[in-house]
Amino acid sequence: MSQQDDIEYQLDTLAIRTGHTRTFEGEHSEPIFLTSSFVCESAADAAAKFSGQIEGNTYSRYTNPTVQAFEKRLAVLDGAEAAVATSSGMAGVHAITLAYLKAGDHVVCSRAVFGSIISLFEKYVIKFGVEVTFVDLEDLDGWKKAVRPNTRLLFIETPSNPLAQVGDIQAIADIAHAQGALFAVDNTFCTPVLQQPLKFGADLIVYSSTKYIDGQGRALGGAVVGSAKLMEEITGVIRTLGNSLSPFNAWIFLKGLETLSLRMKAHCASAQKLAEWLDAHPKVEKVYYAGLPNHAGHELAKKQQSGFGGVVSFVVKGEREGAWTVIDNTRFLSITSNLGDVKSTITHPATTSHGRMSAEAKQAAGISEGLIRVSVGLEDIDDIIRDISRGLDLI
Ligand SMILES: *Cc1c(COP(=O)(O)O)cnc(C)c1O
C-alpha cells in the first residue's frame, strides 16, 4: 500500500498490508531486521541522525524497522495515530505510569485488572508517592466518587478476567475527562478486531501481544496505542528504560496481526457454543460469558464490542474437588494460564492466577473454588466440549 493511496481500506486489508516498506531486495514477506545498530554514511550523517535533524535508524533500543512495521500496523487497526511496542504487556503498563504520573498524583483503577497490574500499583508505583484507589468495574457511581482533584489516570480492562465483567468505556472516559485525567484501557482480550476503545473516548490502549496478537503462544510483547502527542512521552520512557520489543518478537506479532481477524471470529464462535452448552449442563452452576443474554454485561458488550471474545469461565458443583476433577480429566486441553492461543487452555483461578489473594478477597472478587477458566482455542469445538464433559460427568 503506497503512502499516497487515499482509499479507505477495511480492517482485514489494513491488517495484512500496512506497515511494511519493501526494500531494494523486493522481498514479499516482511523482513526481520535482527541488528542492534545501524551504519551511517558519514560522520555528518551520523550527527544529523543522532541530533534528530534527519530521521533514520541508529540503534534498536530506539527504532528498528521490523518493530516499526508492527507499531504502524497495530495503530492503524485501532484507528490511532501511533503505537509504541514494548517487551511485554506489563512493560507497556509500566511505561504509562512512568510517563504520566508523578509524586502527589492519584490513580483510579478497576479491581478486576490483570494481577501484576494491581501489584505494579500497590507495591511499586506507590513507592514514588502516587496513591491508588481500586473500584468495581461496573459501579459507575464508585468511579465518580473515587476521582479526586489530583486524579491523573483511570485504568480498566474490559471484558475482565476471569468473570467477563464489562466496563462502560464511554461513561468512564467522561468521568476521567471531567477531571482532566487520562483514561487507559487494557484491550488484550478483545484486540482491535473486536473493540476499538479510542472510539469510545479512551486516551490510551495497552496490549499484551503475548496473547491473541501472537495467537500461538510463542513470544512475550506488548504495546501502548494512542495519539501521536501522548505517544511522545511513552516513546521517551521506552527508549530510556530499554524495555523495547525485540525485532524477532515484533515479526511474530506482525504476522499474527495478518490472521487476527479470522482467528478472533473463530475463537468467538467456539466460545459462544461452549458457553451455551455449559449453561445448559446440570453440573454447572454459573457461566461467565458476555455472549449469553443472561450475562449482566451482555447489552453493553454488544454496544462496544463486535464479538464476545474467546474466554469462558464457569462454576461447577463440588467446589475445588469438582473443578479439579474437570481439569484433571481433560486429555488435550493444556493446564496453563496463558490464553489467546490456538490451543485451548484450562485453569483453576482460585489456586493459580488468584492464589495469592486472601479467602475474603477472593470471595469479594467472585473467585470461587468451583470456578474454571477456559481460553477456547481453535481445535474442533465438539472435541473441546467432549474433553470438558468427561470430568463434569464424574462430579
Ligand atoms: C497477560 C496480560 C497482561 C500482561 O502481559 P505480559 O505480556 O504477560 O506482560 C496484561 N493484561 C492482560 C489482560 C493480560 O492478559
Coordinates of C-alpha atoms and ligand atoms in Angstrom, one line a residue:
M1 CA 0.0 0.0 0.0
S2 CA 1.7 3.2 -1.0
Q3 CA 1.7 6.3 1.2
Q4 CA -0.2 8.3 -1.4
D5 CA -3.1 5.8 -1.6
D6 CA -6.2 7.7 -0.4
I7 CA -8.7 4.8 -0.4
E8 CA -10.2 4.0 3.0
Y9 CA -9.3 0.3 3.3
Q10 CA -11.2 -2.1 5.6
L11 CA -9.6 -3.6 8.7
D12 CA -8.9 -7.0 7.1
T13 CA -6.9 -5.3 4.3
L14 CA -5.0 -3.0 6.7
A15 CA -4.1 -5.9 8.9
I16 CA -2.3 -7.5 6.1
R17 CA -0.9 -4.6 4.0
T18 CA 0.0 -1.8 6.4
G19 CA 3.5 -1.0 7.8
H20 CA 6.0 -2.6 5.5
T21 CA 8.0 -0.6 3.1
R22 CA 9.6 -3.0 0.6
T23 CA 13.4 -2.8 0.5
F24 CA 15.6 -2.8 -2.7
E25 CA 15.7 -6.7 -2.4
G26 CA 12.0 -6.9 -3.4
E27 CA 11.0 -9.2 -0.5
H28 CA 7.4 -10.2 -0.3
S29 CA 7.1 -11.2 3.4
E30 CA 8.2 -8.6 5.9
P31 CA 11.9 -9.0 6.8
I32 CA 13.3 -9.3 10.3
F33 CA 16.0 -6.7 11.0
L34 CA 18.0 -8.6 13.6
T35 CA 20.6 -5.9 14.1
S36 CA 21.3 -4.0 17.2
S37 CA 22.7 -0.9 15.4
F38 CA 22.6 0.7 12.0
V39 CA 25.5 2.1 10.0
C40 CA 25.7 5.7 8.9
E41 CA 27.1 7.0 5.6
S42 CA 29.4 9.6 7.1
A43 CA 30.2 11.5 10.3
A44 CA 27.8 14.3 9.2
D45 CA 25.1 11.7 8.5
A46 CA 25.6 10.2 12.0
A47 CA 25.5 13.7 13.6
A48 CA 22.3 14.5 11.8
K49 CA 20.6 11.3 12.8
F50 CA 21.7 11.4 16.4
S51 CA 20.5 15.0 16.8
G52 CA 17.2 14.2 15.2
Q53 CA 17.7 16.6 12.3
I54 CA 17.0 13.8 9.9
E55 CA 15.1 10.6 10.5
G56 CA 16.9 7.3 10.4
N57 CA 17.8 4.2 12.5
T58 CA 20.7 4.4 14.8
Y59 CA 20.2 1.7 17.5
S60 CA 17.4 -0.9 18.0
R61 CA 16.5 0.3 21.5
Y62 CA 15.4 3.5 19.7
T63 CA 14.0 2.3 16.4
N64 CA 14.0 -0.9 14.4
P65 CA 12.2 -1.3 11.0
T66 CA 10.5 -4.6 12.0
V67 CA 9.3 -3.1 15.2
Q68 CA 8.1 0.0 13.5
A69 CA 6.2 -2.1 10.9
F70 CA 4.3 -3.8 13.8
E71 CA 3.7 -0.5 15.5
K72 CA 2.2 1.1 12.4
R73 CA 0.0 -1.9 11.6
L74 CA -1.4 -2.1 15.2
A75 CA -2.0 1.7 15.3
V76 CA -4.0 1.6 12.1
L77 CA -6.2 -1.2 13.3
D78 CA -7.1 0.8 16.4
G79 CA -7.8 3.9 14.4
A80 CA -4.9 5.6 16.3
E81 CA -2.1 7.9 15.2
A82 CA 0.6 5.9 16.9
A83 CA 1.7 2.8 18.8
V84 CA 4.8 2.0 20.8
A85 CA 5.8 -1.6 21.1
T86 CA 7.1 -2.9 24.4
S87 CA 8.9 -6.0 25.6
S88 CA 5.8 -7.3 27.4
G89 CA 2.3 -6.1 28.2
M90 CA 3.4 -5.2 31.7
A91 CA 6.2 -3.1 30.3
G92 CA 3.5 -1.1 28.5
V93 CA 1.5 -0.5 31.6
H94 CA 4.7 0.4 33.5
A95 CA 5.6 2.9 30.7
I96 CA 2.2 4.6 31.1
T97 CA 2.8 5.1 34.9
L98 CA 6.3 6.5 34.4
A99 CA 5.2 8.8 31.5
Y100 CA 2.2 10.3 33.1
L101 CA 2.4 10.0 36.9
K102 CA 4.4 11.9 39.5
A103 CA 4.6 12.2 43.2
G104 CA 1.3 13.5 44.7
D105 CA -0.9 12.1 41.8
H106 CA -3.8 9.7 42.3
V107 CA -4.9 6.8 40.1
V108 CA -8.3 5.1 40.0
C109 CA -8.0 1.5 38.8
S110 CA -10.6 -1.2 38.3
R111 CA -10.3 -4.0 40.8
A112 CA -10.7 -6.5 38.0
V113 CA -7.4 -6.0 36.1
F114 CA -4.6 -8.4 35.5
G115 CA -2.9 -9.4 38.8
S116 CA 0.5 -7.9 38.0
I117 CA -1.1 -4.5 37.3
I118 CA -2.5 -4.5 40.8
S119 CA 1.0 -5.4 42.2
L120 CA 2.6 -2.7 40.0
F121 CA 0.4 0.0 41.6
E122 CA 0.2 -1.4 45.1
K123 CA 3.8 -2.4 45.6
Y124 CA 5.9 -0.3 43.3
V125 CA 4.2 2.9 41.9
I126 CA 3.1 3.7 45.5
K127 CA 6.8 4.0 46.5
F128 CA 7.0 7.1 44.4
G129 CA 4.2 8.9 46.2
V130 CA 1.4 8.0 43.9
E131 CA -1.9 6.9 45.5
V132 CA -4.2 4.3 44.0
T133 CA -7.9 3.6 44.6
F134 CA -9.4 0.4 43.4
V135 CA -13.1 0.4 42.4
D136 CA -15.6 -2.1 41.0
L137 CA -15.5 -2.0 37.2
E138 CA -19.3 -1.9 36.8
D139 CA -20.0 0.6 39.6
L140 CA -20.1 4.0 37.7
D141 CA -21.1 5.8 40.9
G142 CA -18.0 4.3 42.6
W143 CA -15.8 5.7 39.8
K144 CA -17.3 9.2 40.2
K145 CA -16.8 9.1 43.9
A146 CA -13.2 7.8 43.7
V147 CA -12.0 10.7 41.5
R148 CA -10.1 13.5 43.3
P149 CA -8.7 16.8 42.2
N150 CA -5.2 15.1 41.9
T151 CA -6.5 12.1 39.9
R152 CA -4.4 11.8 36.8
L153 CA -5.2 8.3 35.4
L154 CA -8.1 5.9 35.3
F155 CA -7.4 2.4 34.2
I156 CA -9.6 -0.6 33.2
E157 CA -9.6 -3.9 31.5
T158 CA -12.8 -4.9 29.7
P159 CA -14.1 -7.5 29.5
S160 CA -12.4 -8.5 32.7
N161 CA -10.7 -11.8 33.5
P162 CA -11.9 -14.3 34.6
L163 CA -15.5 -13.1 35.2
A164 CA -16.1 -11.2 31.9
Q165 CA -17.4 -8.1 33.6
V166 CA -17.9 -5.3 31.1
G167 CA -16.9 -1.7 31.8
D168 CA -18.6 1.2 30.1
I169 CA -15.8 2.8 28.2
Q170 CA -17.6 6.0 27.2
A171 CA -19.0 6.6 30.7
I172 CA -15.6 6.1 32.4
A173 CA -13.9 8.2 29.8
D174 CA -16.4 11.1 30.6
I175 CA -15.6 10.8 34.3
A176 CA -11.8 10.9 33.6
H177 CA -12.1 13.8 31.2
A178 CA -14.3 15.9 33.6
Q179 CA -11.3 15.8 35.9
G180 CA -8.7 16.3 33.2
A181 CA -7.3 12.8 33.8
L182 CA -6.2 10.3 31.2
F183 CA -8.1 7.1 30.6
A184 CA -6.3 3.9 29.7
V185 CA -8.0 0.6 28.6
D186 CA -6.3 -2.8 28.6
N187 CA -7.7 -4.3 25.3
T188 CA -5.7 -7.5 25.4
F189 CA -8.9 -9.8 25.5
C190 CA -10.7 -8.1 22.6
T191 CA -7.9 -6.9 20.4
P192 CA -8.7 -4.1 17.9
V193 CA -10.7 -6.7 15.9
L194 CA -13.5 -6.8 18.5
Q195 CA -13.1 -3.5 20.3
Q196 CA -11.6 -0.1 19.5
P197 CA -11.6 1.8 22.8
L198 CA -10.4 5.2 21.3
K199 CA -13.8 5.4 19.5
F200 CA -15.5 5.4 22.9
G201 CA -13.3 8.1 24.4
A202 CA -10.3 6.2 25.8
D203 CA -6.9 8.1 25.5
L204 CA -4.6 5.1 25.8
I205 CA -4.8 1.5 24.9
V206 CA -2.5 -1.1 26.3
Y207 CA -1.9 -4.6 24.9
S208 CA -0.2 -7.8 26.0
S209 CA 0.5 -9.1 22.4
T210 CA 1.7 -12.3 24.2
K211 CA -2.0 -13.4 23.9
Y212 CA -4.2 -13.1 20.9
I213 CA -2.0 -10.9 18.7
D214 CA 0.7 -13.7 18.8
G215 CA -2.1 -16.2 18.8
Q216 CA 0.2 -19.3 19.1
G217 CA 1.8 -18.8 22.5
R218 CA 5.3 -18.1 21.3
A219 CA 6.5 -14.7 22.4
L220 CA 6.2 -12.0 25.0
G221 CA 5.4 -8.5 24.0
G222 CA 3.0 -5.6 24.2
A223 CA 2.2 -2.1 23.0
V224 CA 0.7 1.2 24.0
V225 CA -1.5 2.9 21.5
G226 CA -2.9 6.4 21.3
S227 CA -2.5 9.9 19.8
A228 CA 0.9 10.9 18.4
K229 CA 1.1 13.5 21.2
L230 CA 0.5 11.1 24.0
M231 CA 2.9 8.5 22.5
E232 CA 5.8 11.0 22.6
E233 CA 6.4 10.6 26.3
I234 CA 5.7 6.9 26.2
T235 CA 8.4 6.6 23.4
G236 CA 10.8 8.5 25.5
V237 CA 10.3 6.2 28.5
I238 CA 10.6 3.0 26.5
R239 CA 13.8 4.2 24.7
T240 CA 15.3 5.2 28.0
L241 CA 14.3 2.2 30.1
G242 CA 15.2 -0.2 27.3
N243 CA 12.1 -2.4 27.6
S244 CA 11.7 -2.1 23.8
L245 CA 10.3 -5.0 21.8
S246 CA 12.8 -7.4 20.1
P247 CA 12.7 -7.4 16.3
F248 CA 12.1 -11.1 16.2
N249 CA 9.1 -10.9 18.5
A250 CA 7.8 -7.9 16.6
W251 CA 7.9 -10.0 13.4
I252 CA 5.9 -12.8 15.1
F253 CA 3.2 -10.2 16.2
L254 CA 3.3 -8.5 12.8
K255 CA 2.4 -11.8 11.1
G256 CA -0.1 -12.5 13.9
L257 CA -2.0 -9.4 13.0
E258 CA -2.5 -10.8 9.5
T259 CA -4.7 -13.6 10.7
L260 CA -6.0 -11.9 13.9
S261 CA -9.4 -11.1 12.5
L262 CA -10.1 -14.6 11.2
R263 CA -8.8 -16.1 14.4
M264 CA -10.9 -13.8 16.7
K265 CA -14.1 -14.7 14.8
A266 CA -13.3 -18.4 15.2
H267 CA -12.5 -18.0 18.9
C268 CA -15.8 -16.1 19.4
A269 CA -17.9 -18.7 17.6
S270 CA -16.4 -21.6 19.5
A271 CA -16.6 -19.8 22.9
Q272 CA -20.3 -19.0 22.3
K273 CA -21.0 -22.7 21.6
L274 CA -19.1 -23.8 24.7
A275 CA -20.8 -21.2 26.9
E276 CA -24.3 -22.2 25.7
W277 CA -23.5 -25.9 26.2
L278 CA -22.2 -25.2 29.7
D279 CA -25.2 -23.0 30.6
A280 CA -27.5 -26.0 30.0
H281 CA -25.3 -28.5 31.9
P282 CA -26.7 -29.8 35.2
K283 CA -23.3 -29.9 36.9
V284 CA -22.6 -26.2 36.0
E285 CA -23.8 -23.6 38.5
K286 CA -22.9 -20.4 36.6
V287 CA -21.3 -19.4 33.3
Y288 CA -19.5 -16.1 32.8
Y289 CA -19.5 -15.1 29.2
A290 CA -20.9 -11.8 27.8
G291 CA -22.3 -13.6 24.8
L292 CA -25.0 -15.1 26.9
P293 CA -28.1 -12.9 27.1
N294 CA -28.4 -13.7 30.9
H295 CA -24.9 -12.1 31.5
A296 CA -25.1 -8.7 33.2
G297 CA -22.8 -7.1 30.7
H298 CA -24.4 -8.5 27.5
E299 CA -26.1 -5.3 26.2
L300 CA -23.1 -3.1 26.9
A301 CA -20.7 -5.6 25.3
K302 CA -23.0 -5.6 22.2
K303 CA -22.7 -1.8 22.1
Q304 CA -18.9 -1.6 22.3
Q305 CA -17.6 -4.9 21.0
S306 CA -18.2 -6.7 17.7
G307 CA -17.7 -10.1 19.3
F308 CA -17.7 -11.5 22.8
G309 CA -14.2 -13.0 22.9
G310 CA -12.7 -16.4 23.4
V311 CA -12.6 -16.8 27.2
V312 CA -15.3 -18.6 29.0
S313 CA -15.4 -19.1 32.8
F314 CA -17.8 -21.3 34.7
V315 CA -18.5 -22.5 38.2
V316 CA -19.0 -26.3 38.7
K317 CA -20.7 -28.1 41.5
G318 CA -18.5 -29.6 44.2
E319 CA -16.2 -26.7 44.9
R320 CA -12.4 -27.2 44.4
E321 CA -12.8 -31.0 44.1
G322 CA -15.3 -30.6 41.3
A323 CA -13.2 -28.1 39.4
W324 CA -10.0 -30.2 39.7
T325 CA -12.0 -33.2 38.5
V326 CA -12.9 -31.4 35.4
I327 CA -9.4 -30.1 34.8
D328 CA -7.7 -33.4 35.5
N329 CA -10.0 -35.4 33.3
T330 CA -9.2 -33.4 30.1
R331 CA -7.0 -35.1 27.7
F332 CA -5.8 -32.4 25.3
L333 CA -6.7 -29.0 26.9
S334 CA -3.5 -27.5 28.3
I335 CA -3.3 -26.8 32.0
T336 CA -1.6 -23.5 31.7
S337 CA -2.5 -19.9 32.4
N338 CA -1.7 -18.5 29.0
L339 CA -4.6 -17.5 26.8
G340 CA -5.4 -16.3 23.3
D341 CA -3.7 -19.4 21.9
V342 CA -4.9 -21.7 19.1
K343 CA -4.5 -24.3 21.8
S344 CA -7.3 -24.3 24.4
T345 CA -6.1 -23.8 27.9
I346 CA -7.8 -24.5 31.2
T347 CA -7.1 -23.1 34.7
H348 CA -8.3 -23.0 38.2
P349 CA -8.0 -19.3 39.1
A350 CA -8.5 -19.8 42.9
T351 CA -5.3 -21.8 43.2
T352 CA -3.2 -20.3 40.4
S353 CA -3.6 -16.8 39.0
H354 CA -5.6 -15.6 42.0
G355 CA -4.0 -18.0 44.5
R356 CA -2.2 -15.3 46.5
M357 CA -5.4 -13.4 47.4
S358 CA -6.8 -13.9 50.8
A359 CA -10.0 -16.0 51.2
E360 CA -12.0 -12.9 51.8
A361 CA -10.6 -11.0 48.8
K362 CA -11.3 -14.0 46.6
Q363 CA -14.9 -14.1 47.8
A364 CA -15.3 -10.4 47.2
A365 CA -13.9 -10.7 43.7
G366 CA -16.1 -13.7 42.9
I367 CA -13.2 -16.1 42.5
S368 CA -14.9 -19.2 44.0
E369 CA -13.3 -22.6 44.5
G370 CA -15.6 -24.1 41.8
L371 CA -14.5 -21.6 39.1
I372 CA -12.7 -22.8 36.0
R373 CA -11.4 -20.6 33.2
V374 CA -11.1 -21.8 29.6
S375 CA -9.4 -19.9 26.8
V376 CA -11.2 -21.5 23.9
G377 CA -8.7 -22.4 21.1
L378 CA -9.2 -23.4 17.5
E379 CA -9.4 -27.2 17.9
D380 CA -12.7 -28.7 16.8
I381 CA -15.4 -27.3 19.2
D382 CA -17.0 -30.7 19.6
D383 CA -13.7 -32.2 20.7
I384 CA -13.2 -29.3 23.2
I385 CA -16.7 -29.9 24.6
R386 CA -16.1 -33.7 24.9
D387 CA -12.8 -33.0 26.7
I388 CA -14.6 -30.8 29.3
S389 CA -17.6 -33.0 29.7
R390 CA -15.6 -36.1 30.8
G391 CA -14.9 -34.6 34.2
L392 CA -18.3 -33.0 34.5
D393 CA -19.9 -36.4 34.2
L394 CA -17.8 -37.6 37.2
I395 CA -18.9 -34.9 39.6
Ligands
LIG1 C1 -1.1 -11.2 30.1 C2 -1.8 -9.9 30.4 C3 -1.1 -8.7 30.7 C4 0.4 -8.7 30.9 O1 1.0 -9.0 29.8 P1 2.5 -9.7 29.7 O2 2.7 -9.7 28.2 O3 2.4 -11.0 30.4 O4 3.4 -8.8 30.4 C5 -1.9 -7.6 30.9 N1 -3.2 -7.5 30.8 C6 -3.9 -8.6 30.4 C7 -5.4 -8.5 30.3 C8 -3.3 -9.8 30.2 O5 -4.0 -10.9 29.9

